[in-house]
PDB file of C-alpha atoms in Angstrom:
ATOM      1  CA  MET A   1       0.000   0.000   0.000  1.00  0.00           C
ATOM      2  CA  PRO A   2       1.519   3.410  -1.000  1.00  0.00           C
ATOM      3  CA  SER A   3       2.433   5.445   2.053  1.00  0.00           C
ATOM      4  CA  HIS A   4       1.764   9.009   0.901  1.00  0.00           C
ATOM      5  CA  SER A   5      -1.948   9.336   1.557  1.00  0.00           C
ATOM      6  CA  LEU A   6      -3.673  12.670   2.112  1.00  0.00           C
ATOM      7  CA  PHE A   7      -5.140  10.996   5.195  1.00  0.00           C
ATOM      8  CA  GLU A   8      -1.958   9.422   6.608  1.00  0.00           C
ATOM      9  CA  HIS A   9      -2.015  11.472   9.836  1.00  0.00           C
ATOM     10  CA  THR A  10      -5.731  10.898  10.451  1.00  0.00           C
ATOM     11  CA  THR A  11      -6.904   8.555  13.212  1.00  0.00           C
ATOM     12  CA  HIS A  12      -8.930   5.511  12.189  1.00  0.00           C
ATOM     13  CA  GLY A  13     -12.293   6.779  13.432  1.00  0.00           C
ATOM     14  CA  SER A  14     -11.962  10.186  11.829  1.00  0.00           C
ATOM     15  CA  LEU A  15     -10.505   8.596   8.676  1.00  0.00           C
ATOM     16  CA  SER A  16     -13.693   6.680   7.895  1.00  0.00           C
ATOM     17  CA  SER A  17     -15.667   9.889   8.557  1.00  0.00           C
ATOM     18  CA  LYS A  18     -13.478  11.848   6.132  1.00  0.00           C
ATOM     19  CA  ILE A  19     -13.833   9.158   3.481  1.00  0.00           C
ATOM     20  CA  PHE A  20     -17.603   9.169   4.023  1.00  0.00           C
ATOM     21  CA  GLU A  21     -17.699  12.960   3.546  1.00  0.00           C
ATOM     22  CA  LEU A  22     -15.533  12.739   0.416  1.00  0.00           C
ATOM     23  CA  LEU A  23     -17.636  10.020  -1.204  1.00  0.00           C
ATOM     24  CA  ARG A  24     -20.887  11.695  -0.161  1.00  0.00           C
ATOM     25  CA  GLU A  25     -19.851  14.933  -1.847  1.00  0.00           C
ATOM     26  CA  ARG A  26     -18.810  13.086  -5.002  1.00  0.00           C
ATOM     27  CA  ILE A  27     -22.196  11.384  -5.167  1.00  0.00           C
ATOM     28  CA  LEU A  28     -24.123  14.609  -4.574  1.00  0.00           C
ATOM     29  CA  ASN A  29     -22.001  16.463  -7.142  1.00  0.00           C
ATOM     30  CA  GLU A  30     -22.802  13.689  -9.627  1.00  0.00           C
ATOM     31  CA  GLU A  31     -19.150  12.742 -10.033  1.00  0.00           C
ATOM     32  CA  TYR A  32     -20.440   9.194  -9.640  1.00  0.00           C
ATOM     33  CA  GLU A  33     -23.380   8.260 -11.833  1.00  0.00           C
ATOM     34  CA  LYS A  34     -26.520   6.633 -10.514  1.00  0.00           C
ATOM     35  CA  GLY A  35     -26.050   2.881 -10.696  1.00  0.00           C
ATOM     36  CA  GLN A  36     -22.248   3.101 -10.759  1.00  0.00           C
ATOM     37  CA  LYS A  37     -20.411   0.463  -8.742  1.00  0.00           C
ATOM     38  CA  LEU A  38     -18.081   1.705  -5.986  1.00  0.00           C
ATOM     39  CA  ASN A  39     -15.162  -0.688  -5.795  1.00  0.00           C
ATOM     40  CA  GLU A  40     -13.430  -0.934  -2.394  1.00  0.00           C
ATOM     41  CA  LEU A  41     -10.058  -1.916  -3.816  1.00  0.00           C
ATOM     42  CA  ALA A  42     -10.063   0.790  -6.497  1.00  0.00           C
ATOM     43  CA  LEU A  43     -10.975   3.457  -3.916  1.00  0.00           C
ATOM     44  CA  ALA A  44      -8.313   2.194  -1.501  1.00  0.00           C
ATOM     45  CA  ASN A  45      -5.688   2.412  -4.264  1.00  0.00           C
ATOM     46  CA  GLU A  46      -6.855   5.876  -5.326  1.00  0.00           C
ATOM     47  CA  LEU A  47      -6.850   7.280  -1.782  1.00  0.00           C
ATOM     48  CA  LYS A  48      -3.755   5.288  -0.709  1.00  0.00           C
ATOM     49  CA  ILE A  49      -5.382   3.836   2.380  1.00  0.00           C
ATOM     50  CA  SER A  50      -6.513   0.404   3.546  1.00  0.00           C
ATOM     51  CA  ARG A  51      -9.888  -1.047   2.595  1.00  0.00           C
ATOM     52  CA  THR A  52     -11.274  -1.020   6.167  1.00  0.00           C
ATOM     53  CA  PRO A  53     -12.158   2.712   6.383  1.00  0.00           C
ATOM     54  CA  ILE A  54     -13.525   2.515   2.827  1.00  0.00           C
ATOM     55  CA  ARG A  55     -15.824  -0.318   3.897  1.00  0.00           C
ATOM     56  CA  GLU A  56     -16.971   1.638   6.961  1.00  0.00           C
ATOM     57  CA  ALA A  57     -17.640   4.760   4.878  1.00  0.00           C
ATOM     58  CA  LEU A  58     -19.693   2.744   2.394  1.00  0.00           C
ATOM     59  CA  LYS A  59     -21.792   1.347   5.244  1.00  0.00           C
ATOM     60  CA  GLN A  60     -22.466   4.901   6.449  1.00  0.00           C
ATOM     61  CA  LEU A  61     -23.424   5.955   2.923  1.00  0.00           C
ATOM     62  CA  GLU A  62     -25.877   3.061   2.836  1.00  0.00           C
ATOM     63  CA  LEU A  63     -27.447   4.262   6.097  1.00  0.00           C
ATOM     64  CA  GLU A  64     -27.812   7.707   4.485  1.00  0.00           C
ATOM     65  CA  GLY A  65     -29.587   6.099   1.535  1.00  0.00           C
ATOM     66  CA  LEU A  66     -26.961   7.193  -0.986  1.00  0.00           C
ATOM     67  CA  VAL A  67     -25.726   3.738  -1.963  1.00  0.00           C
ATOM     68  CA  GLU A  68     -27.161   0.237  -2.067  1.00  0.00           C
ATOM     69  CA  SER A  69     -25.257  -2.895  -1.116  1.00  0.00           C
ATOM     70  CA  ILE A  70     -26.311  -5.890  -3.206  1.00  0.00           C
ATOM     71  CA  PRO A  71     -25.155  -9.280  -1.830  1.00  0.00           C
ATOM     72  CA  ASN A  72     -22.508 -10.990  -3.976  1.00  0.00           C
ATOM     73  CA  LYS A  73     -22.462  -8.036  -6.381  1.00  0.00           C
ATOM     74  CA  GLY A  74     -21.169  -4.961  -4.581  1.00  0.00           C
ATOM     75  CA  VAL A  75     -22.097  -1.415  -3.639  1.00  0.00           C
ATOM     76  CA  TYR A  76     -23.912   0.806  -6.140  1.00  0.00           C
ATOM     77  CA  VAL A  77     -24.731   4.520  -6.182  1.00  0.00           C
ATOM     78  CA  LYS A  78     -28.370   5.417  -5.561  1.00  0.00           C
ATOM     79  CA  GLY A  79     -28.057   9.169  -5.109  1.00  0.00           C
ATOM     80  CA  PHE A  80     -31.170  11.299  -4.764  1.00  0.00           C
ATOM     81  CA  SER A  81     -34.070  11.609  -7.157  1.00  0.00           C
ATOM     82  CA  PRO A  82     -35.336  15.066  -8.219  1.00  0.00           C
ATOM     83  CA  ARG A  83     -38.367  14.428  -6.011  1.00  0.00           C
ATOM     84  CA  ASP A  84     -36.127  13.693  -3.000  1.00  0.00           C
ATOM     85  CA  ILE A  85     -34.287  16.974  -3.522  1.00  0.00           C
ATOM     86  CA  ASP A  86     -37.524  18.905  -3.979  1.00  0.00           C
ATOM     87  CA  ASP A  87     -38.837  17.411  -0.728  1.00  0.00           C
ATOM     88  CA  MET A  88     -35.664  18.607   1.016  1.00  0.00           C
ATOM     89  CA  PHE A  89     -36.340  22.125  -0.219  1.00  0.00           C
ATOM     90  CA  GLU A  90     -39.872  22.007   1.169  1.00  0.00           C
ATOM     91  CA  VAL A  91     -38.572  20.915   4.564  1.00  0.00           C
ATOM     92  CA  ARG A  92     -35.857  23.562   4.439  1.00  0.00           C
ATOM     93  CA  ILE A  93     -38.379  26.296   3.576  1.00  0.00           C
ATOM     94  CA  ALA A  94     -40.437  25.414   6.633  1.00  0.00           C
ATOM     95  CA  LEU A  95     -37.511  25.042   9.031  1.00  0.00           C
ATOM     96  CA  GLU A  96     -35.483  28.061   7.929  1.00  0.00           C
ATOM     97  CA  GLY A  97     -38.518  30.282   8.277  1.00  0.00           C
ATOM     98  CA  LEU A  98     -38.739  29.183  11.890  1.00  0.00           C
ATOM     99  CA  ALA A  99     -34.956  29.424  12.339  1.00  0.00           C
ATOM    100  CA  ILE A 100     -34.718  33.043  11.286  1.00  0.00           C
ATOM    101  CA  ARG A 101     -37.498  34.002  13.682  1.00  0.00           C
ATOM    102  CA  PHE A 102     -35.693  32.206  16.529  1.00  0.00           C
ATOM    103  CA  ALA A 103     -32.396  33.820  15.516  1.00  0.00           C
ATOM    104  CA  ILE A 104     -33.839  37.334  15.679  1.00  0.00           C
ATOM    105  CA  GLU A 105     -35.390  36.644  19.085  1.00  0.00           C
ATOM    106  CA  ARG A 106     -32.298  35.036  20.603  1.00  0.00           C
ATOM    107  CA  MET A 107     -29.138  36.285  18.917  1.00  0.00           C
ATOM    108  CA  ASP A 108     -26.610  38.587  20.550  1.00  0.00           C
ATOM    109  CA  GLU A 109     -24.241  41.073  18.893  1.00  0.00           C
ATOM    110  CA  GLU A 110     -21.586  38.415  18.413  1.00  0.00           C
ATOM    111  CA  HIS A 111     -23.940  36.230  16.389  1.00  0.00           C
ATOM    112  CA  PHE A 112     -25.043  39.161  14.240  1.00  0.00           C
ATOM    113  CA  ALA A 113     -21.425  40.209  13.682  1.00  0.00           C
ATOM    114  CA  LYS A 114     -20.647  36.706  12.384  1.00  0.00           C
ATOM    115  CA  ILE A 115     -23.567  36.765   9.937  1.00  0.00           C
ATOM    116  CA  LYS A 116     -22.512  40.210   8.694  1.00  0.00           C
ATOM    117  CA  GLU A 117     -18.868  39.170   8.364  1.00  0.00           C
ATOM    118  CA  VAL A 118     -19.804  36.163   6.235  1.00  0.00           C
ATOM    119  CA  PHE A 119     -21.963  38.331   3.985  1.00  0.00           C
ATOM    120  CA  GLU A 120     -19.117  40.820   3.499  1.00  0.00           C
ATOM    121  CA  LEU A 121     -16.859  37.941   2.468  1.00  0.00           C
ATOM    122  CA  MET A 122     -19.556  36.836   0.009  1.00  0.00           C
ATOM    123  CA  GLU A 123     -19.467  40.337  -1.487  1.00  0.00           C
ATOM    124  CA  PHE A 124     -15.672  40.242  -1.746  1.00  0.00           C
ATOM    125  CA  TYR A 125     -15.483  36.856  -3.470  1.00  0.00           C
ATOM    126  CA  SER A 126     -18.445  37.684  -5.708  1.00  0.00           C
ATOM    127  CA  MET A 127     -16.423  40.595  -7.100  1.00  0.00           C
ATOM    128  CA  LYS A 128     -13.537  38.181  -7.666  1.00  0.00           C
ATOM    129  CA  LYS A 129     -15.932  35.620  -9.242  1.00  0.00           C
ATOM    130  CA  ASP A 130     -14.475  32.856  -7.060  1.00  0.00           C
ATOM    131  CA  GLN A 131     -17.286  30.315  -7.330  1.00  0.00           C
ATOM    132  CA  ASP A 132     -15.863  27.805  -4.857  1.00  0.00           C
ATOM    133  CA  LYS A 133     -15.549  30.469  -2.148  1.00  0.00           C
ATOM    134  CA  ILE A 134     -19.020  31.812  -2.921  1.00  0.00           C
ATOM    135  CA  ASP A 135     -20.518  28.326  -2.578  1.00  0.00           C
ATOM    136  CA  ASP A 136     -18.751  27.711   0.738  1.00  0.00           C
ATOM    137  CA  LEU A 137     -19.757  31.113   2.116  1.00  0.00           C
ATOM    138  CA  ASN A 138     -23.363  30.583   1.072  1.00  0.00           C
ATOM    139  CA  ILE A 139     -23.450  27.500   3.290  1.00  0.00           C
ATOM    140  CA  LEU A 140     -21.684  29.376   6.104  1.00  0.00           C
ATOM    141  CA  PHE A 141     -24.117  32.321   5.909  1.00  0.00           C
ATOM    142  CA  HIS A 142     -27.079  30.046   6.553  1.00  0.00           C
ATOM    143  CA  GLU A 143     -25.214  28.058   9.201  1.00  0.00           C
ATOM    144  CA  SER A 144     -24.413  31.315  11.005  1.00  0.00           C
ATOM    145  CA  ILE A 145     -28.135  32.008  11.205  1.00  0.00           C
ATOM    146  CA  TYR A 146     -28.717  28.511  12.586  1.00  0.00           C
ATOM    147  CA  GLN A 147     -26.056  29.156  15.234  1.00  0.00           C
ATOM    148  CA  ALA A 148     -27.832  32.387  16.175  1.00  0.00           C
ATOM    149  CA  THR A 149     -30.892  30.347  17.235  1.00  0.00           C
ATOM    150  CA  GLN A 150     -28.689  29.093  20.098  1.00  0.00           C
ATOM    151  CA  SER A 151     -30.378  25.724  19.791  1.00  0.00           C
ATOM    152  CA  GLN A 152     -27.990  22.811  19.359  1.00  0.00           C
ATOM    153  CA  TYR A 153     -30.773  20.484  18.196  1.00  0.00           C
ATOM    154  CA  PHE A 154     -32.172  22.948  15.677  1.00  0.00           C
ATOM    155  CA  GLU A 155     -28.712  23.821  14.359  1.00  0.00           C
ATOM    156  CA  SER A 156     -27.789  20.165  13.832  1.00  0.00           C
ATOM    157  CA  LEU A 157     -31.073  19.391  12.092  1.00  0.00           C
ATOM    158  CA  LEU A 158     -30.808  22.333   9.717  1.00  0.00           C
ATOM    159  CA  LYS A 159     -27.130  21.837   8.902  1.00  0.00           C
ATOM    160  CA  ASP A 160     -27.802  18.310   7.614  1.00  0.00           C
ATOM    161  CA  ILE A 161     -30.663  19.434   5.391  1.00  0.00           C
ATOM    162  CA  HIS A 162     -28.854  22.529   4.155  1.00  0.00           C
ATOM    163  CA  PHE A 163     -25.728  20.522   3.325  1.00  0.00           C
ATOM    164  CA  TYR A 164     -27.608  18.208   0.981  1.00  0.00           C
ATOM    165  CA  VAL A 165     -29.586  20.996  -0.671  1.00  0.00           C
ATOM    166  CA  SER A 166     -26.555  23.270  -1.111  1.00  0.00           C
ATOM    167  CA  ILE A 167     -24.289  20.611  -2.582  1.00  0.00           C
ATOM    168  CA  THR A 168     -26.910  19.390  -5.045  1.00  0.00           C
ATOM    169  CA  SER A 169     -27.660  23.002  -6.010  1.00  0.00           C
ATOM    170  CA  ARG A 170     -24.095  23.960  -6.895  1.00  0.00           C
ATOM    171  CA  HIS A 171     -24.047  22.463 -10.376  1.00  0.00           C
ATOM    172  CA  SER A 172     -27.672  23.330 -11.121  1.00  0.00           C
ATOM    173  CA  ILE A 173     -27.817  27.105 -10.684  1.00  0.00           C
ATOM    174  CA  SER A 174     -25.148  28.169 -13.152  1.00  0.00           C
ATOM    175  CA  GLN A 175     -27.091  30.966 -14.829  1.00  0.00           C
ATOM    176  CA  TYR A 176     -24.715  33.878 -15.416  1.00  0.00           C
ATOM    177  CA  ASP A 177     -26.683  36.310 -13.265  1.00  0.00           C
ATOM    178  CA  ARG A 178     -27.491  33.989 -10.361  1.00  0.00           C
ATOM    179  CA  ASN A 179     -24.555  35.014  -8.188  1.00  0.00           C
ATOM    180  CA  SER A 180     -25.494  38.684  -8.325  1.00  0.00           C
ATOM    181  CA  SER A 181     -29.177  38.040  -7.639  1.00  0.00           C
ATOM    182  CA  SER A 182     -28.333  35.592  -4.853  1.00  0.00           C
ATOM    183  CA  LEU A 183     -26.020  38.162  -3.270  1.00  0.00           C
ATOM    184  CA  GLU A 184     -28.837  40.727  -3.248  1.00  0.00           C
ATOM    185  CA  GLU A 185     -31.179  38.171  -1.670  1.00  0.00           C
ATOM    186  CA  HIS A 186     -28.632  37.555   1.087  1.00  0.00           C
ATOM    187  CA  ARG A 187     -28.235  41.310   1.534  1.00  0.00           C
ATOM    188  CA  ALA A 188     -31.996  41.638   2.010  1.00  0.00           C
ATOM    189  CA  ILE A 189     -31.939  38.846   4.598  1.00  0.00           C
ATOM    190  CA  LEU A 190     -29.055  40.520   6.439  1.00  0.00           C
ATOM    191  CA  ASN A 191     -30.831  43.913   6.434  1.00  0.00           C
ATOM    192  CA  ALA A 192     -34.004  42.355   7.839  1.00  0.00           C
ATOM    193  CA  ILE A 193     -32.013  40.623  10.582  1.00  0.00           C
ATOM    194  CA  GLU A 194     -30.200  43.871  11.434  1.00  0.00           C
ATOM    195  CA  ALA A 195     -33.559  45.652  11.682  1.00  0.00           C
ATOM    196  CA  ARG A 196     -34.788  42.827  13.952  1.00  0.00           C
ATOM    197  CA  ASP A 197     -37.830  42.569  11.670  1.00  0.00           C
ATOM    198  CA  ALA A 198     -38.847  38.926  12.042  1.00  0.00           C
ATOM    199  CA  SER A 199     -41.702  39.143   9.547  1.00  0.00           C
ATOM    200  CA  LEU A 200     -39.565  40.723   6.827  1.00  0.00           C
ATOM    201  CA  ALA A 201     -36.689  38.323   7.534  1.00  0.00           C
ATOM    202  CA  TYR A 202     -39.076  35.377   7.215  1.00  0.00           C
ATOM    203  CA  ASP A 203     -40.419  36.637   3.882  1.00  0.00           C
ATOM    204  CA  THR A 204     -36.991  37.356   2.393  1.00  0.00           C
ATOM    205  CA  MET A 205     -35.642  33.963   3.451  1.00  0.00           C
ATOM    206  CA  GLN A 206     -38.662  32.169   1.970  1.00  0.00           C
ATOM    207  CA  LYS A 207     -38.300  34.006  -1.354  1.00  0.00           C
ATOM    208  CA  HIS A 208     -34.578  33.236  -1.490  1.00  0.00           C
ATOM    209  CA  ILE A 209     -34.996  29.498  -0.929  1.00  0.00           C
ATOM    210  CA  LYS A 210     -37.995  29.203  -3.258  1.00  0.00           C
ATOM    211  CA  LYS A 211     -36.085  30.903  -6.080  1.00  0.00           C
ATOM    212  CA  THR A 212     -33.241  28.421  -5.694  1.00  0.00           C
ATOM    213  CA  GLN A 213     -35.768  25.574  -5.592  1.00  0.00           C
ATOM    214  CA  LEU A 214     -37.243  26.673  -8.931  1.00  0.00           C
ATOM    215  CA  LEU A 215     -33.796  26.784 -10.529  1.00  0.00           C
ATOM    216  CA  VAL A 216     -32.972  23.305  -9.256  1.00  0.00           C
ATOM    217  CA  ARG A 217     -36.301  21.988 -10.547  1.00  0.00           C
ATOM    218  CA  ALA A 218     -35.512  23.448 -13.968  1.00  0.00           C
ATOM    219  CA  TYR A 219     -32.081  21.833 -13.948  1.00  0.00           C
ATOM    220  CA  TYR A 220     -33.472  18.351 -13.310  1.00  0.00           C
ATOM    221  CA  ALA A 221     -36.331  18.865 -15.784  1.00  0.00           C
ATOM    222  CA  ASN A 222     -33.801  19.722 -18.522  1.00  0.00           C
ATOM    223  CA  LYS A 223     -31.715  16.652 -17.669  1.00  0.00           C
ATOM    224  CA  ASN A 224     -34.586  14.290 -18.417  1.00  0.00           C
TER     225      ASN A 224
END
């Protein structure tokens, strides 16, 4: 087994988690096609690690519903259907509306400062047209709002849903003007939070998520 793995200084438990996260993102980004077989040995050779953490990561992916293990055949990618993703958006719309109301009621100046800082970074990288940074900061902006609810349970629940929706949205909202319109939507959300206007914040958040949902629907409709 080659010794120069990107994960060579990672402990066993965290190694399987990192492999799980890597494979999950590949599946959600459609780097692996639906129905594609995931070969333990090939992955171990690619990542320069043993097969054990690969096997553990594949089991976790199966629990998440992203792969299917077929006896005597192997592990195959299931991914998410367009309907699954649309359902996630509906759940996110409901939960984030509640989250932003909680955030406005409960947040302190430190939480607001974090949300504002993330938005300012979004502005900066939007000017530079750095799509990877914009995507990461989009996730962080919403997660900063979840943190402002000061509810560990609520934050954990929303982060899982938002992760799946955000990753599957990255490749599907590539219209040339989407970054600028998305930035303005985030600005409107930030302004409503700063004004402590829960009703306006709720409305702006709902409009933002629903617009993204429509774009994702269009992407999957054009694929078929």
